Short mmCIF file of C-alpha atoms in Angstrom, two decimals:
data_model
loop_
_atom_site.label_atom_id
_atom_site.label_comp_id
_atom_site.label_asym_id
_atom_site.label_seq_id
_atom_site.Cartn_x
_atom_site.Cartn_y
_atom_site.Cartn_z
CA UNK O 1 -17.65 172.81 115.53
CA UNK O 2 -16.72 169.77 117.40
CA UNK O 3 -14.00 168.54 117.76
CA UNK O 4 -12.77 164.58 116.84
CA UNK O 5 -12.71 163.09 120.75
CA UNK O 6 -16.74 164.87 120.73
CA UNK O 7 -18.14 162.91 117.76
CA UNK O 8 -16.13 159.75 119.32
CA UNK O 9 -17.67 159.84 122.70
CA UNK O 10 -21.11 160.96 121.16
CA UNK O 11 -20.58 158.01 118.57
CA UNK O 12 -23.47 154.95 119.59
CA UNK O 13 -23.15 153.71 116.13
CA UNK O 14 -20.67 151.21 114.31
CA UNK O 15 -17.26 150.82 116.43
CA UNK O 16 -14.67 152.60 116.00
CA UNK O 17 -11.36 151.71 118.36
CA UNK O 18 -8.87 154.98 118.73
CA UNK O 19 -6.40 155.61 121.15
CA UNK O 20 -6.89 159.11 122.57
CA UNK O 21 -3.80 160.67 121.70
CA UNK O 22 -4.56 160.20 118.28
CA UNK O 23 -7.74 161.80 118.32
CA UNK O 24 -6.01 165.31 119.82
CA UNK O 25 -3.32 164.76 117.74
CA UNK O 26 -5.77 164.77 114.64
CA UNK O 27 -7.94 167.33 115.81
CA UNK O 28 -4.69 169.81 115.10
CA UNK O 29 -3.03 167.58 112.18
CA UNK O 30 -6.50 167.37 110.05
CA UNK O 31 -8.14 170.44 111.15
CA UNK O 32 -6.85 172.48 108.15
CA UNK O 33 -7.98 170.07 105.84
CA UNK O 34 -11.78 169.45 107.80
CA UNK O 35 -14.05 172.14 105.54
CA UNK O 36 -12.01 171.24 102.06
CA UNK O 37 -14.07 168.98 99.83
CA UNK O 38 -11.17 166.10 100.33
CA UNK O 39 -11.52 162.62 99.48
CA UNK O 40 -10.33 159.92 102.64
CA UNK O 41 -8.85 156.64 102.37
CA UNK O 42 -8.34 154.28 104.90
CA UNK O 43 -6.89 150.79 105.50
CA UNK O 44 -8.74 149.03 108.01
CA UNK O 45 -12.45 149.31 108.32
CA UNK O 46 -12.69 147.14 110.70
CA UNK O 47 -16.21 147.43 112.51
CA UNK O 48 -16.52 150.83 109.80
CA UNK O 49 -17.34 153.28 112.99
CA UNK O 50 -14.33 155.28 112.04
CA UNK O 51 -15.68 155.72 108.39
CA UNK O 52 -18.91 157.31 110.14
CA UNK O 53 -17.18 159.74 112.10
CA UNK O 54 -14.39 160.57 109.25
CA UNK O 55 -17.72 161.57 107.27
CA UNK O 56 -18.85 163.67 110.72
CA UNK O 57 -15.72 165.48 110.90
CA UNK O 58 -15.17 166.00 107.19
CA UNK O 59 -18.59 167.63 106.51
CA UNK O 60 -17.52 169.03 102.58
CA UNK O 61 -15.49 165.67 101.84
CA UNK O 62 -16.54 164.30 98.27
CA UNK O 63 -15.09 160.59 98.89
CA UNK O 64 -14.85 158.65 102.18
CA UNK O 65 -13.45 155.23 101.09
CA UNK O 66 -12.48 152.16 103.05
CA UNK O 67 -10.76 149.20 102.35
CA UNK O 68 -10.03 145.80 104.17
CA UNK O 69 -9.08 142.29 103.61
CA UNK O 70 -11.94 141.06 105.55
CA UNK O 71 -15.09 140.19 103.25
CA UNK O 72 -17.18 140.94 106.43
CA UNK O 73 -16.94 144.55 105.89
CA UNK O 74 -19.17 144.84 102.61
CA UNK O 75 -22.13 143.88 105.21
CA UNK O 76 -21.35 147.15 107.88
CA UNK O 77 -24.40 149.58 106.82
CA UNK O 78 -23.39 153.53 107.14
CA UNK O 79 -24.92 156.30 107.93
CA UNK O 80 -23.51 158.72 104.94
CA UNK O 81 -24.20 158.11 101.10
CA UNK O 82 -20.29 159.13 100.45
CA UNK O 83 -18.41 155.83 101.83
CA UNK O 84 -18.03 152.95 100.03
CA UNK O 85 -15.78 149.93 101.49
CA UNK O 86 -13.40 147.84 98.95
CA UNK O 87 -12.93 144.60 99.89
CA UNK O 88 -9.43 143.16 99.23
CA UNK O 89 -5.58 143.15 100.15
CA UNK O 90 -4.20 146.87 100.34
CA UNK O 91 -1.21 146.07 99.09
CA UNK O 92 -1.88 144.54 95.67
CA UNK O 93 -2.61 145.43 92.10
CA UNK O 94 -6.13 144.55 91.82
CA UNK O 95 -7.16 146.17 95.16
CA UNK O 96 -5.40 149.52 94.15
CA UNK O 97 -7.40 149.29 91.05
CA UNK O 98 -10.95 149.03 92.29
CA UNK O 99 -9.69 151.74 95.23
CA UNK O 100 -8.91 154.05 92.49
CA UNK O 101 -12.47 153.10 90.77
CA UNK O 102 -14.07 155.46 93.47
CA UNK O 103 -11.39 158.26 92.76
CA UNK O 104 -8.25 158.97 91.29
CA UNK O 105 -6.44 160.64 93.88
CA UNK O 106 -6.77 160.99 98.20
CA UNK O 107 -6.04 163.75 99.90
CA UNK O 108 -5.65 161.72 103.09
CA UNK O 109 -4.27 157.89 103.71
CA UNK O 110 -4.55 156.31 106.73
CA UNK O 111 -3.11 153.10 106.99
CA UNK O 112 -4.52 151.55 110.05
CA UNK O 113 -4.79 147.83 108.50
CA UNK O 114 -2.35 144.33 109.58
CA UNK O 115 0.40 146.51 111.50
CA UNK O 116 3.00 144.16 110.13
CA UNK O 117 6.15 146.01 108.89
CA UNK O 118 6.16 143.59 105.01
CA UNK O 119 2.30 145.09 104.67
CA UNK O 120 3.14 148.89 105.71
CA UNK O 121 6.03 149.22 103.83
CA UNK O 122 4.23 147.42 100.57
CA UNK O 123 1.48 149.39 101.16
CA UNK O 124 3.31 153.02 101.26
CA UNK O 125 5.00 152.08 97.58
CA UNK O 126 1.92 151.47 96.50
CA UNK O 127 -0.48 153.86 97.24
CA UNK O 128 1.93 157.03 97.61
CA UNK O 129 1.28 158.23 94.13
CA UNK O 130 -1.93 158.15 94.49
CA UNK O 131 -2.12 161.42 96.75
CA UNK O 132 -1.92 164.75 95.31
CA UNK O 133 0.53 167.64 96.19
CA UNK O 134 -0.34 169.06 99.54
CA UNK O 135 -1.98 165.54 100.65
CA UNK O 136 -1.39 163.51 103.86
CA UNK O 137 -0.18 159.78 104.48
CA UNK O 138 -0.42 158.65 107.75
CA UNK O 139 0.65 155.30 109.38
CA UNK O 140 -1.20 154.00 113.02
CA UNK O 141 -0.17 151.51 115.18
CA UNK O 142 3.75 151.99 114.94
CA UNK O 143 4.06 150.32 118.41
CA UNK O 144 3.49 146.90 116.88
CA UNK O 145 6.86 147.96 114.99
CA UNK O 146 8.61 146.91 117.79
CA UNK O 147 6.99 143.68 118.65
CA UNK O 148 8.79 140.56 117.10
CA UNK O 149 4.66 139.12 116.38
CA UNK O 150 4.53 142.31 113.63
CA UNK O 151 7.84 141.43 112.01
CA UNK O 152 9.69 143.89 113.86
CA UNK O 153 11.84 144.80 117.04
CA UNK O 154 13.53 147.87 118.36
CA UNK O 155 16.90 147.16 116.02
CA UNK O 156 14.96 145.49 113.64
CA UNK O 157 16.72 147.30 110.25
CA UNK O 158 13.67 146.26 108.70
CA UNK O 159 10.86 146.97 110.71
CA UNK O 160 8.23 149.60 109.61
CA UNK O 161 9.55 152.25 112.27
CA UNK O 162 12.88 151.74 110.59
CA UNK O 163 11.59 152.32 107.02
CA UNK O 164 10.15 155.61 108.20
CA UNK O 165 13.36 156.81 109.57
CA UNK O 166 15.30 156.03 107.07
CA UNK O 167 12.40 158.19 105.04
CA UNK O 168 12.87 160.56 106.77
CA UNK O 169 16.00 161.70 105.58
CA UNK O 170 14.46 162.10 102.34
CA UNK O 171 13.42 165.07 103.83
CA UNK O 172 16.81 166.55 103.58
CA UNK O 173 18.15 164.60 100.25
CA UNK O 174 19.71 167.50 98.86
CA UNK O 175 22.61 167.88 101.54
CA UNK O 176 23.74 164.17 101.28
CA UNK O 177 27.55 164.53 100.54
CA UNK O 178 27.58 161.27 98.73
CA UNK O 179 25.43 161.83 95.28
CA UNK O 180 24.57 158.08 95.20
CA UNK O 181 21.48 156.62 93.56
CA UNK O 182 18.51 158.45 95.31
CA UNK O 183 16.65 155.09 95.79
CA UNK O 184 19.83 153.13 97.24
CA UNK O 185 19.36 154.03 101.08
CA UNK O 186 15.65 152.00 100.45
CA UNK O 187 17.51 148.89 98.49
CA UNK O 188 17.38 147.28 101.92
CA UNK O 189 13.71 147.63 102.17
CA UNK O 190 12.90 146.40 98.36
CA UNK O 191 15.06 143.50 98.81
CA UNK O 192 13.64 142.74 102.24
CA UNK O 193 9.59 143.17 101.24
CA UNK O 194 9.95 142.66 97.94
CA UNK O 195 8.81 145.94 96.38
CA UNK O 196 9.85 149.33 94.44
CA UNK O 197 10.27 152.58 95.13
CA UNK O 198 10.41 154.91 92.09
CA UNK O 199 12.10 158.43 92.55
CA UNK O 200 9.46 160.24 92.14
CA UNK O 201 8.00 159.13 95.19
CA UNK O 202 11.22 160.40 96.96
CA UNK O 203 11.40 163.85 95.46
CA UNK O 204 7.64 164.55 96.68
CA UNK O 205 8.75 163.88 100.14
CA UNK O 206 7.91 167.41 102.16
CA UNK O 207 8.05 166.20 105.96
CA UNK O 208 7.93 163.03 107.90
CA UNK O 209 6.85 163.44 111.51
CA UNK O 210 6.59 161.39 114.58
CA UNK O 211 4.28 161.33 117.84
CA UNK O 212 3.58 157.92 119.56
CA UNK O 213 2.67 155.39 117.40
CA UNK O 214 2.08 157.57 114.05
CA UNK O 215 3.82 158.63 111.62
CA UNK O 216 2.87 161.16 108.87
CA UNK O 217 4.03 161.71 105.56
CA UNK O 218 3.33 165.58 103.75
CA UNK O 219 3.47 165.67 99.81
CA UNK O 220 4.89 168.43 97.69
CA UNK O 221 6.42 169.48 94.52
CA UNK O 222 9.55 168.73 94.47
CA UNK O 223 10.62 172.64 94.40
CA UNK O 224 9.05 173.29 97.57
CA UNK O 225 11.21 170.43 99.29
CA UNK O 226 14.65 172.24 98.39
CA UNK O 227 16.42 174.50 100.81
CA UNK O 228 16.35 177.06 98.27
CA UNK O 229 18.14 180.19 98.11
CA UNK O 230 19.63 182.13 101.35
CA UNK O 231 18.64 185.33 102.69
CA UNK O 232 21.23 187.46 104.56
CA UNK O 233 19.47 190.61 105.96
CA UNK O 234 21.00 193.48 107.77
CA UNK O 235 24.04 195.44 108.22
CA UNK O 236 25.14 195.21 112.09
CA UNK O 237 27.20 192.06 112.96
CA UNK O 238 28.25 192.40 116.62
CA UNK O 239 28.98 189.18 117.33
CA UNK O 240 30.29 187.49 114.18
CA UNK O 241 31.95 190.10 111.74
CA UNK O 242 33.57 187.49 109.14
CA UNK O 243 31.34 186.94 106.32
CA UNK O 244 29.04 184.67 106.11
CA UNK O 245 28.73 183.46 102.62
CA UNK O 246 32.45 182.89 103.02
CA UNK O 247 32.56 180.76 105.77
CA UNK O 248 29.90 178.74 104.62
CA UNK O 249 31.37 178.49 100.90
CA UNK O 250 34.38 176.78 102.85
CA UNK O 251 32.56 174.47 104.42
CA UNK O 252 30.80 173.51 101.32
CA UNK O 253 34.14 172.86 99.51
CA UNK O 254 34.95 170.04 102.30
CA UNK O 255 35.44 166.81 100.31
CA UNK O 256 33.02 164.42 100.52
CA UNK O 257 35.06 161.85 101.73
CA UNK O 258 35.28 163.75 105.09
CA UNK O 259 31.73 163.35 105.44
CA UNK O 260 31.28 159.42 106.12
CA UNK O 261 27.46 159.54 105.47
CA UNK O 262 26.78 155.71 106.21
CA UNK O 263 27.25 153.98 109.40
CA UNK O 264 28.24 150.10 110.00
CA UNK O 265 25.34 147.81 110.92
CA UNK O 266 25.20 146.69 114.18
CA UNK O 267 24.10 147.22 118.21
CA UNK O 268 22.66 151.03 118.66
CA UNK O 269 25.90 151.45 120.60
CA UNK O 270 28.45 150.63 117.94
CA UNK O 271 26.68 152.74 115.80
CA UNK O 272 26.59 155.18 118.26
CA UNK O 273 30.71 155.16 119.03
CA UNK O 274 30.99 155.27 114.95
CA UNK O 275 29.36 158.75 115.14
CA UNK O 276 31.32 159.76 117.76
CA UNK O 277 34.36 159.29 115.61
CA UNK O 278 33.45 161.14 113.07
CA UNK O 279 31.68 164.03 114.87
CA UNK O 280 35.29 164.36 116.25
CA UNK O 281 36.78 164.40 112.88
CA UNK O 282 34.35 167.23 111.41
CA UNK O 283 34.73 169.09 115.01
CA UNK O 284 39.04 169.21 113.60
CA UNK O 285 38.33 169.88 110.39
CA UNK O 286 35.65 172.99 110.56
CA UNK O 287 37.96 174.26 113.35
CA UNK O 288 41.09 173.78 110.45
CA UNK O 289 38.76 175.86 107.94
CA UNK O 290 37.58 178.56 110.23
CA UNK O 291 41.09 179.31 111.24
CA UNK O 292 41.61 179.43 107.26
CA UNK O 293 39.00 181.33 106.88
CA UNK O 294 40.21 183.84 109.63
CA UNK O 295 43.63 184.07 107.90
CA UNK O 296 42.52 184.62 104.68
CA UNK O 297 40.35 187.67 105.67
CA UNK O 298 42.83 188.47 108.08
CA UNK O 299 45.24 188.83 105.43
CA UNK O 300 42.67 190.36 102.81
CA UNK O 301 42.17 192.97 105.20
CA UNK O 302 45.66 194.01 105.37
CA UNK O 303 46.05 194.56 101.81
CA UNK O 304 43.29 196.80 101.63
#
């Protein structure tokens, strides 16, 4: 079967305008997906060549869908049956509706459409919900994220690379120390673009990962994004006798308070000494509660 970069370079039909690294980094990101019968949305049909080879690639897909703001794009002729192009802005009501005209769910997003951080972030709330469990959203371009021209800039809080970070720790929700409102870390973000995030959307958050210029968001059930239970196998421990659900239940009674969880704004480097401080402070106390720890089963032992 070939692979994405071979129906690229064999492509002498509508444009389509990739950078290479994507197309490798696809080839191993999509090729689980590639014989399902999946339905594909993307933002951004530009000259509609990537449509063409999105129907190549995906040779059992059911619904290849594009969408752009352009009204150009309802003239681009294709060469499969399956893709249909909505014309209109990705990010509103009436767009998402005739999208979801076509089908009711995506398996894969790809939102290669203005690059500016107000449309990616807009666009994300929006269309999120519309992929089922097990689906992939997937953001091109990030680079512009960091050009002032795209509404961002490398400490632009903002910016869309800075809304995926901050997504990010979604990923690990369940160990913040502070129980706040789950949607509060993203109150910056509503206020800024002027949108909503519901909770849902957060609790379906599986992975976020990062390679130049893309970012991709996996959707689960919420179960499957918990820790879950831990499994302690074995009965030699050579190296560290103490037990382990002990030590760890200790460290779990730390007060939350000792874990500052949110940093001051400001330069990269003032954030940066802030978490030096307090990496000091948890170094002195988890060195406090092991020695604890070592007493108490120190003394436990002797009374045995």
């Amino acid at each position: 079967m070939k692979s994405l970069l071979d129906l690229y370079e064999e492509n002498e039909g509508n444009v389509s305008d990739k950078w290479l690294s994507y197309l490798t980094y696809y080839d191993k990101l999509l090729t689980p997906y590639r014989n399902q019968p999946i339905r594909i949305l993307e933002f951004g049909v530009q000259n509609g060549g990537s449509l063409d080879i999105w129907a190549e690639f995906f040779p059992n897909a059911t619904h290849i869908v594009g969408c752009d703001i352009d009204p150009k794009c309802a003239n681009i002729e294709f060469t499969s049956p399956l893709i249909k192009v909505v014309i209109g802005d990705a990010k509103s009501d009436e767009t998402l509706e005739e999208v979801t005209k076509n089908s009711d769910y995506f398996d894969i997003i790809i939102d290669d459409g203005s690059h500016t951080s107000s449309d990616i972030i807009r666009t994300f709330a929006k269309v999120f919900p519309v992929i089922p469990e097990g689906g992939l959203y997937i953001c091109e371009d990030l680079h512009c994220s960091y050009f002032q021209a795209f509404e961002g800039g490398l400490e632009d809080p903002s910016s869309s690379q800075s809304f995926f970070r901050r997504l990010s720790d979604y990923v690990n929700h369940e160990h913040w120390t502070k129980h706040h409102d789950l949607k509060e870390p993203l109150r910056h973000f509503e206020r800024a673009w002027d949108t909503c995030f519901t909770t849902e959307i957060l609790h379906q958050i599986h992975s976020v990962s990062f390679t130049n210029s893309i970012c991709h968001i996996e959707k689960k059930k919420p179960v499957e994004n918990l820790l879950q239970k831990r499994i302690v196998r074995g009965n030699q421990a050579v190296v560290d006798d103490e037990p382990a659900d002990l030590k760890r239940a200790d460290y779990m009674k730390m007060p939350a308070s000792d874990y500052p969880d949110s940093a001051p704004h400001g330069s990269l480097e003032e954030r940066a000494h802030h978490y030096e401080t307090v990496t000091l402070e948890l170094k002195k106390r988890i060195a406090e509660l092991e020695s604890t720890t070592r007493q108490d089963v120190e003394q436990n032992a002797l009374r045995i």
